[in-house]
Tab-separated table of C-alpha atoms (C1' of nucleotides) in Angstrom:
chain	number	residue	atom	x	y	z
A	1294	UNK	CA	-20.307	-247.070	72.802
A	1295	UNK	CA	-20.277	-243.130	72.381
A	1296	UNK	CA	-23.979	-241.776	71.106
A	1297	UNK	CA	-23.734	-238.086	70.247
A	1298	UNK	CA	-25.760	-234.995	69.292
A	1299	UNK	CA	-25.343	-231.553	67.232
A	1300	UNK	CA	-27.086	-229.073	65.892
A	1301	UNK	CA	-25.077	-228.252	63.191
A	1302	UNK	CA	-26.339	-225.272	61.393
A	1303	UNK	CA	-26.613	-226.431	57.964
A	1304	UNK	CA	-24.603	-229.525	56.749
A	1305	UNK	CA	-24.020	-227.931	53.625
A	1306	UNK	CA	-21.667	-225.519	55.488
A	1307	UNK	CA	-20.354	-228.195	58.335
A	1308	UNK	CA	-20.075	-231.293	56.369
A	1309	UNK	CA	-16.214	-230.800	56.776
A	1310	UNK	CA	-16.497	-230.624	60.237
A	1311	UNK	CA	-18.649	-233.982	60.986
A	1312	UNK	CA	-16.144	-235.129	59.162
A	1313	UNK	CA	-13.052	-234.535	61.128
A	1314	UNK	CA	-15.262	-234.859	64.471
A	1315	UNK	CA	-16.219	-238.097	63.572
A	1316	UNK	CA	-12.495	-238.930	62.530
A	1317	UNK	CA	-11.391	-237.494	66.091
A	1318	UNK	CA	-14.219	-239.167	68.138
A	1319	UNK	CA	-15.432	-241.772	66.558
A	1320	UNK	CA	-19.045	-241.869	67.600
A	1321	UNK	CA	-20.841	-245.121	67.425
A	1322	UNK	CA	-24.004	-242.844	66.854
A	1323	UNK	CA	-24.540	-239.012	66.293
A	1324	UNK	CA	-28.044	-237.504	65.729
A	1325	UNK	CA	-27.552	-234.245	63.716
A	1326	UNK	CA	-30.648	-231.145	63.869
A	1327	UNK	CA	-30.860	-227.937	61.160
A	1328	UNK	CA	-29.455	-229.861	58.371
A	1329	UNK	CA	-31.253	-227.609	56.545
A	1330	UNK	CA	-30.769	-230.792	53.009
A	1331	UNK	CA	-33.622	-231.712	51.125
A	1332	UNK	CA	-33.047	-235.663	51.119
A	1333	UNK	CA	-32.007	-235.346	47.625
A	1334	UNK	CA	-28.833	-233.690	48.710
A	1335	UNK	CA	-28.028	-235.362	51.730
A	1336	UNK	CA	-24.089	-236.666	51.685
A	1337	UNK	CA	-24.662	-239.785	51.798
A	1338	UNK	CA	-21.557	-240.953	49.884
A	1339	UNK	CA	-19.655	-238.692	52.057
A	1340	UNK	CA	-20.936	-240.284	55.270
A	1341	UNK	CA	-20.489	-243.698	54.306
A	1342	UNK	CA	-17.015	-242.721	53.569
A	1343	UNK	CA	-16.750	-241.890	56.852
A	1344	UNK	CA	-17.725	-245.392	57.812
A	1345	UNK	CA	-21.479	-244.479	58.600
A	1346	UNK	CA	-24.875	-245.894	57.770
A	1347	UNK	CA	-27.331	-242.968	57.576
A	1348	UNK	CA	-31.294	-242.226	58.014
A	1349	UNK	CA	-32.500	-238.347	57.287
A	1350	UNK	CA	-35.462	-236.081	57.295
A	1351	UNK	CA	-34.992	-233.035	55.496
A	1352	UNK	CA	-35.702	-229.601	54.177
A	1353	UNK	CA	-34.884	-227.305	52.373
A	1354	UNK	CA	-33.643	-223.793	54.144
A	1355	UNK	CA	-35.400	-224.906	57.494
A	1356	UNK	CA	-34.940	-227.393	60.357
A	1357	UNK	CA	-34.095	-231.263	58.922
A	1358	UNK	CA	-32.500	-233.873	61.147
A	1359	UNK	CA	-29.947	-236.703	60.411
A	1360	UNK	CA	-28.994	-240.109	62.095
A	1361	UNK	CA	-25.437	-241.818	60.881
A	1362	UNK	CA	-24.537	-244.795	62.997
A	1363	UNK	CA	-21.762	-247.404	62.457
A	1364	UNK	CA	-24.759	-249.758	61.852
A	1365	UNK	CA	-27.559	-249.181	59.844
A	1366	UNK	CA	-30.650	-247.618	61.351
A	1367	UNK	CA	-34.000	-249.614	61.133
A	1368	UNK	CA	-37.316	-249.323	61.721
A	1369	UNK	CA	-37.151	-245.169	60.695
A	1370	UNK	CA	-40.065	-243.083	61.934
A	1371	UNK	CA	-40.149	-239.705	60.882
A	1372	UNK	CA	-43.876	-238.478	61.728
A	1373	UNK	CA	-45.644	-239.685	64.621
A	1374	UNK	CA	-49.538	-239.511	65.271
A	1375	UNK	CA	-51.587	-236.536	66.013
A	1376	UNK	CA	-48.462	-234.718	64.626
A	1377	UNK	CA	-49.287	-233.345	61.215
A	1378	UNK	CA	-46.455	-231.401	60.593
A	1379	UNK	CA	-44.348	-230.702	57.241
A	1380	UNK	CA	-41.369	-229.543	59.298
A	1381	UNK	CA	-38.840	-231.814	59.439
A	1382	UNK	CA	-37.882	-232.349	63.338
A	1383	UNK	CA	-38.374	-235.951	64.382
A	1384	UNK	CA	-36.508	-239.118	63.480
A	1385	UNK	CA	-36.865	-242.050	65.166
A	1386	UNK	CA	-35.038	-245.363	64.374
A	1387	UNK	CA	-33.670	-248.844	66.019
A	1388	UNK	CA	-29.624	-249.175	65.940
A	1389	UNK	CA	-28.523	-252.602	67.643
A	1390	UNK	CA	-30.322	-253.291	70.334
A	1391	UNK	CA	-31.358	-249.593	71.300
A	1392	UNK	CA	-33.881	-247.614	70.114
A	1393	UNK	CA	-33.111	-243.677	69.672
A	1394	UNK	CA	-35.021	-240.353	69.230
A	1395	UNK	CA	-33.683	-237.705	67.208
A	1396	UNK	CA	-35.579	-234.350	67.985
A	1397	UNK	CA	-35.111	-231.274	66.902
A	1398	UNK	CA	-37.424	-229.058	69.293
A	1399	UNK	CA	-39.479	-225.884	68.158
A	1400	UNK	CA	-37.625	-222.576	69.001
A	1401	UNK	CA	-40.236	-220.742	69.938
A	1402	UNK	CA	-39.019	-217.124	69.444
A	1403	UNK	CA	-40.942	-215.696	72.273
A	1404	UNK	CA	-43.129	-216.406	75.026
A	1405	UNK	CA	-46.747	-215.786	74.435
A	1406	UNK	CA	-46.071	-216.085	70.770
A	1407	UNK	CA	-47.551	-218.357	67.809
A	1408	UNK	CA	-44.442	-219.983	67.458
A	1409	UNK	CA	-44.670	-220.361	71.225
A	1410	UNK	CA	-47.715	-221.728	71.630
A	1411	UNK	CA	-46.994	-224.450	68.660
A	1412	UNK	CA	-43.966	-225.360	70.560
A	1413	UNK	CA	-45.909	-226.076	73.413
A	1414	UNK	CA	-47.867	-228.254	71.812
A	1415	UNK	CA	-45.269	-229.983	69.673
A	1416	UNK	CA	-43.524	-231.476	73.034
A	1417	UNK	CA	-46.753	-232.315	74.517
A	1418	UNK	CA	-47.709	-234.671	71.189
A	1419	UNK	CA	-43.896	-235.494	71.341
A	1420	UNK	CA	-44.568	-236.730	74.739
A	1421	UNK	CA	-47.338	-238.771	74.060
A	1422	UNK	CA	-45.196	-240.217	71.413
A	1423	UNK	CA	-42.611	-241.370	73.163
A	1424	UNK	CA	-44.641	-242.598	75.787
A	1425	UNK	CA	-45.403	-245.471	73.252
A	1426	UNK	CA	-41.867	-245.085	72.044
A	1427	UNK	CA	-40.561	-246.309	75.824
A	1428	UNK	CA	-43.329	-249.060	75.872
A	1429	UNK	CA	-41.976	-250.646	73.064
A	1430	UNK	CA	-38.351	-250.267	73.515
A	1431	UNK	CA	-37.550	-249.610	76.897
A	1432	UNK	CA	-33.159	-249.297	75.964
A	1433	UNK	CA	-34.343	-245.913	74.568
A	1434	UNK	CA	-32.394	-242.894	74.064
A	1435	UNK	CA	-34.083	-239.152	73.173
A	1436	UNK	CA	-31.754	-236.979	72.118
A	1437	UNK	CA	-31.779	-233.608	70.404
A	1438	UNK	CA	-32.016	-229.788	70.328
A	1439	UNK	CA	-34.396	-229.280	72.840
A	1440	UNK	CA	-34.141	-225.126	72.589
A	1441	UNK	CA	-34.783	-225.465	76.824
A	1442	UNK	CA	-32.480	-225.064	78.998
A	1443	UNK	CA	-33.647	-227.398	82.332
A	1444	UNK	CA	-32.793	-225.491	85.351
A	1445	UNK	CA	-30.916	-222.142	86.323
A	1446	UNK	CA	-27.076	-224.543	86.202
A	1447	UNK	CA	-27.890	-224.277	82.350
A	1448	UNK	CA	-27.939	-220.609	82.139
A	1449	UNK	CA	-24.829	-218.462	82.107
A	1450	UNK	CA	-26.976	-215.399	83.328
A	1451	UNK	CA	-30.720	-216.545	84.928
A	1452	UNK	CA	-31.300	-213.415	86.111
A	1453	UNK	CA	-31.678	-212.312	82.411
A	1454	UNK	CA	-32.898	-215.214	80.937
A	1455	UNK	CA	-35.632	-215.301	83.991
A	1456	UNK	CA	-38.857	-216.497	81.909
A	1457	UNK	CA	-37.599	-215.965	78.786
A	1458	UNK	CA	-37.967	-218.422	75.627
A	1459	UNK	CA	-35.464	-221.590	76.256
A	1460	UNK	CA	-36.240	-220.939	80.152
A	1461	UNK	CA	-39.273	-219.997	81.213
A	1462	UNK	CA	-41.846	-222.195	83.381
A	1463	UNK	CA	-44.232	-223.989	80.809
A	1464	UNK	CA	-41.166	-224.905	78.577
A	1465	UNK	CA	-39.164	-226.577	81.728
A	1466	UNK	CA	-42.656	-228.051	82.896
A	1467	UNK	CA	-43.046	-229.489	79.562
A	1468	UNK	CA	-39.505	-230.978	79.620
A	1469	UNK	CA	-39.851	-232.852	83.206
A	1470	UNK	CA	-43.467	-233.854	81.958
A	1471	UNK	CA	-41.054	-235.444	79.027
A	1472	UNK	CA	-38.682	-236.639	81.981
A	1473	UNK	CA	-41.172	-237.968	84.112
A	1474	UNK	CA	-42.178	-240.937	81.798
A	1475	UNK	CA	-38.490	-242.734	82.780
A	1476	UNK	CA	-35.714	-240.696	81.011
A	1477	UNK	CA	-32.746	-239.362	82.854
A	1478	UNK	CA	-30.673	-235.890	81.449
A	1479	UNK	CA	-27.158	-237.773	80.800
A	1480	UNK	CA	-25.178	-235.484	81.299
A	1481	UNK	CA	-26.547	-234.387	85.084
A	1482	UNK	CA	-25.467	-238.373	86.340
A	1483	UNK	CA	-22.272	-237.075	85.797
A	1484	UNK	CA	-21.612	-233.335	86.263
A	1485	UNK	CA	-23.853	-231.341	89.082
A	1486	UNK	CA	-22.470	-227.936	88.864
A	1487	UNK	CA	-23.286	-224.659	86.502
A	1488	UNK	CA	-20.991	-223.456	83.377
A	1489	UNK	CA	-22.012	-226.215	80.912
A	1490	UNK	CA	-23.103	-224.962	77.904
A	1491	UNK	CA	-23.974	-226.126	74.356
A	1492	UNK	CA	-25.186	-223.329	72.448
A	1493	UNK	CA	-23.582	-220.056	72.771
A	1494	UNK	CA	-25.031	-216.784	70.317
A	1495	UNK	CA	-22.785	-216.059	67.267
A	1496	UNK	CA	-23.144	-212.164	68.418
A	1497	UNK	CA	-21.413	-210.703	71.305
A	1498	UNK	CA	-18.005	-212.831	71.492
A	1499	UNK	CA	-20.579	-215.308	73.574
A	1500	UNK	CA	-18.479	-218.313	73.278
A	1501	UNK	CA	-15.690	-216.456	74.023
A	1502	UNK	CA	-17.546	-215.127	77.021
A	1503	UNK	CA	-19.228	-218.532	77.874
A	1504	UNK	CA	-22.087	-216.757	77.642
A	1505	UNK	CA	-24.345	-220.193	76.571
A	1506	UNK	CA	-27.007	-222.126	77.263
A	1507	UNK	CA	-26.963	-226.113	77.821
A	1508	UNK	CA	-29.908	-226.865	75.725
A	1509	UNK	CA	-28.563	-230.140	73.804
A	1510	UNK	CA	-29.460	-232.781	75.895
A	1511	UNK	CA	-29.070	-236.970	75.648
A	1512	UNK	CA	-31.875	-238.479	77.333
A	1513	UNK	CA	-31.611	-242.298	78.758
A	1514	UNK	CA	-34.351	-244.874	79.941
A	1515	UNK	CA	-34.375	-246.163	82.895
A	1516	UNK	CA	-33.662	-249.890	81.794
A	1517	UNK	CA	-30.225	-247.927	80.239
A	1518	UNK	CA	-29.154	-246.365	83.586
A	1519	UNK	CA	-26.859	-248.544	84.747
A	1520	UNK	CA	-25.119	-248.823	81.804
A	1521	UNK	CA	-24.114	-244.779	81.716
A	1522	UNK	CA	-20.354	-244.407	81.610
A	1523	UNK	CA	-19.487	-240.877	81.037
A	1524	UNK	CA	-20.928	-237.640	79.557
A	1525	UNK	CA	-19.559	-234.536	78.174
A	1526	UNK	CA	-19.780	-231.511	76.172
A	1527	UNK	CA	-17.195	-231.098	73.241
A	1528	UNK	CA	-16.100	-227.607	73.070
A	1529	UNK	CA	-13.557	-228.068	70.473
A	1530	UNK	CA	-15.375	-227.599	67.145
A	1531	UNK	CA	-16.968	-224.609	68.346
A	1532	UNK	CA	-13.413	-223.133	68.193
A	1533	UNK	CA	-13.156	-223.989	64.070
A	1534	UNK	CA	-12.804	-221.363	61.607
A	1535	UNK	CA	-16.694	-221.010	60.696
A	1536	UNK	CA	-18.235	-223.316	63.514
A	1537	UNK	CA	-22.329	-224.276	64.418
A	1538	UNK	CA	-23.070	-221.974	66.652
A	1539	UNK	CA	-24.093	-225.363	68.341
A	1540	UNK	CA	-21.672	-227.939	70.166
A	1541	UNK	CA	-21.981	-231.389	70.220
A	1542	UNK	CA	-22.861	-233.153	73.732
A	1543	UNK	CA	-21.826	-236.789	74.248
A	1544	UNK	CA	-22.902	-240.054	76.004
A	1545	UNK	CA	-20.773	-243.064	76.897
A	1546	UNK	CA	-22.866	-246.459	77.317
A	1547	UNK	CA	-21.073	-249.365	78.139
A	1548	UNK	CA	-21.313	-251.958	75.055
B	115	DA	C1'	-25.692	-196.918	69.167
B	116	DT	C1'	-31.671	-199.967	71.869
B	117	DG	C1'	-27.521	-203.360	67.634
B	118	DG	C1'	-23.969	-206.565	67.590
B	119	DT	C1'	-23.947	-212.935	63.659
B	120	DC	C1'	-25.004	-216.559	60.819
B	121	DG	C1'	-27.456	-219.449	56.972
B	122	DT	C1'	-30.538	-219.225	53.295
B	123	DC	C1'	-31.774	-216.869	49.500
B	124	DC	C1'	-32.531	-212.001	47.308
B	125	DC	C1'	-34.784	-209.854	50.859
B	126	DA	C1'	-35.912	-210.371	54.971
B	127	DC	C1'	-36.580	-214.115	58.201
B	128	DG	C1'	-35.487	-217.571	61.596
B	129	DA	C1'	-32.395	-218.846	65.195
DNA sequence: ATGGTCGTCCCACGA
């Protein structure tokens, strides 16, 4: 089964092009972040369409994250304790026999800022969430926007990106804090070298540069390591007339 | 030239 994730940059805007993705791909399960929907106006005629079952979060203008899957989600969690938050970034819900995360990290804008310092915070009650998460359902996947890119292979230039926001120290600590409970970054079972990116900036002809970050990342328990097929990075609907400035990344399980 | 683009919503703000 595939299990997918992208940032889409408002699904009022890309709605045409989760459709044609999902009619060229055929994921069994994609986790969408920025939806940027109140749930009022989420598509949800649209999707099942498609030939999706959907769960959503949403809000209006800001952040909002989605979950369509061939079958129905259950058991949806969209706050967790010790998390009072009226942004819309976490959904959690059971699809077969696998339980998956759908996160949409804090940005953070800066280091040493507000927005800094909440995201900090954020992962570290995000952690202790899915701590409980991975007791309970150890076939878990995490998946998301994580605005961090883990390691130097993830950065088309380091040297400038050295310690900024995405890369610096206490957001990578904070992701291999997340890592160290039992979750493995998909796509590094399968592809070891540098120039894989996710995200590339809108200004500056990045994408035509490759000037990008990898910063969408599927997570997998332990219990679902030996099941990993495949994983990827789809380029191609970053090359649409008015793409996400996000691409989707992709996970093969076997069934 | 110390920006450069988008999306949302009306004026900047967030990414």
């Amino acid at each position: 089964m595939k299990i997918a994730t992208w940032n889409v940059n408002s699904l009022g805007v890309r709605l045409p092009h989760v459709e044609q993705w999902c009619r060229d791909v055929r994921p069994d399960v994609l986790a969408l972040q920025e939806t940027k929907l109140e749930d009022g106006r989420f598509p949800v005629a649209a999707v099942e369409a498609l030939g999706y079952r959907c769960a959503f979060s949403g809000q209006k203008t800001y952040n909002g994250v989605a979950l369509l899957a061939r079958q129905a989600p259950r058991e949806v969690l969209t706050d967790i304790p010790g998390l009072d938050d009226a942004q819309r970034r976490i959904l959690a819900a059971t699809v077969g026999d696998l339980r998956v995360v759908n996160l949409y990290v804090v940005n953070g804008q800066a280091v040493g800022s507000d927005k800094f310092a909440y995201k900090l915070d954020w992962l570290r009650k995000v952690t202790a969430f899915l701590a409980e998460e991975l007791r309970r359902h150890p076939r878990l996947i995490v998946l998301g926007d994580f605005n961090i890119a883990p390691d130097d292979r993830d950065v088309h230039d380091p040297e400038t990106w050295r310690e900024q926001v995405l890369c610096s120290t206490p957001e990578r600590e904070a992701l291999k804090r997340l890592l160290a409970l039992g979750l493995v970054d998909s796509f590094r079972q399968f592809v070891d070298g540098a120039g894989h990116y996710s995200w590339w900036d809108y200004r500056q002809g990045a994408f035509r540069r490759n000037m990008g970050l990898r910063i969408d990342l599927i997570l997998a328990s332990e219990a679902l390591r030996p099941s990993l097929k495949a994983a990827a990075i789809d380029r191609t609907p970053r090359t649409w007339e008015r793409p996400s400035d996000h691409a989707p990344a992709l996970l093969e399980l076997a069934a």
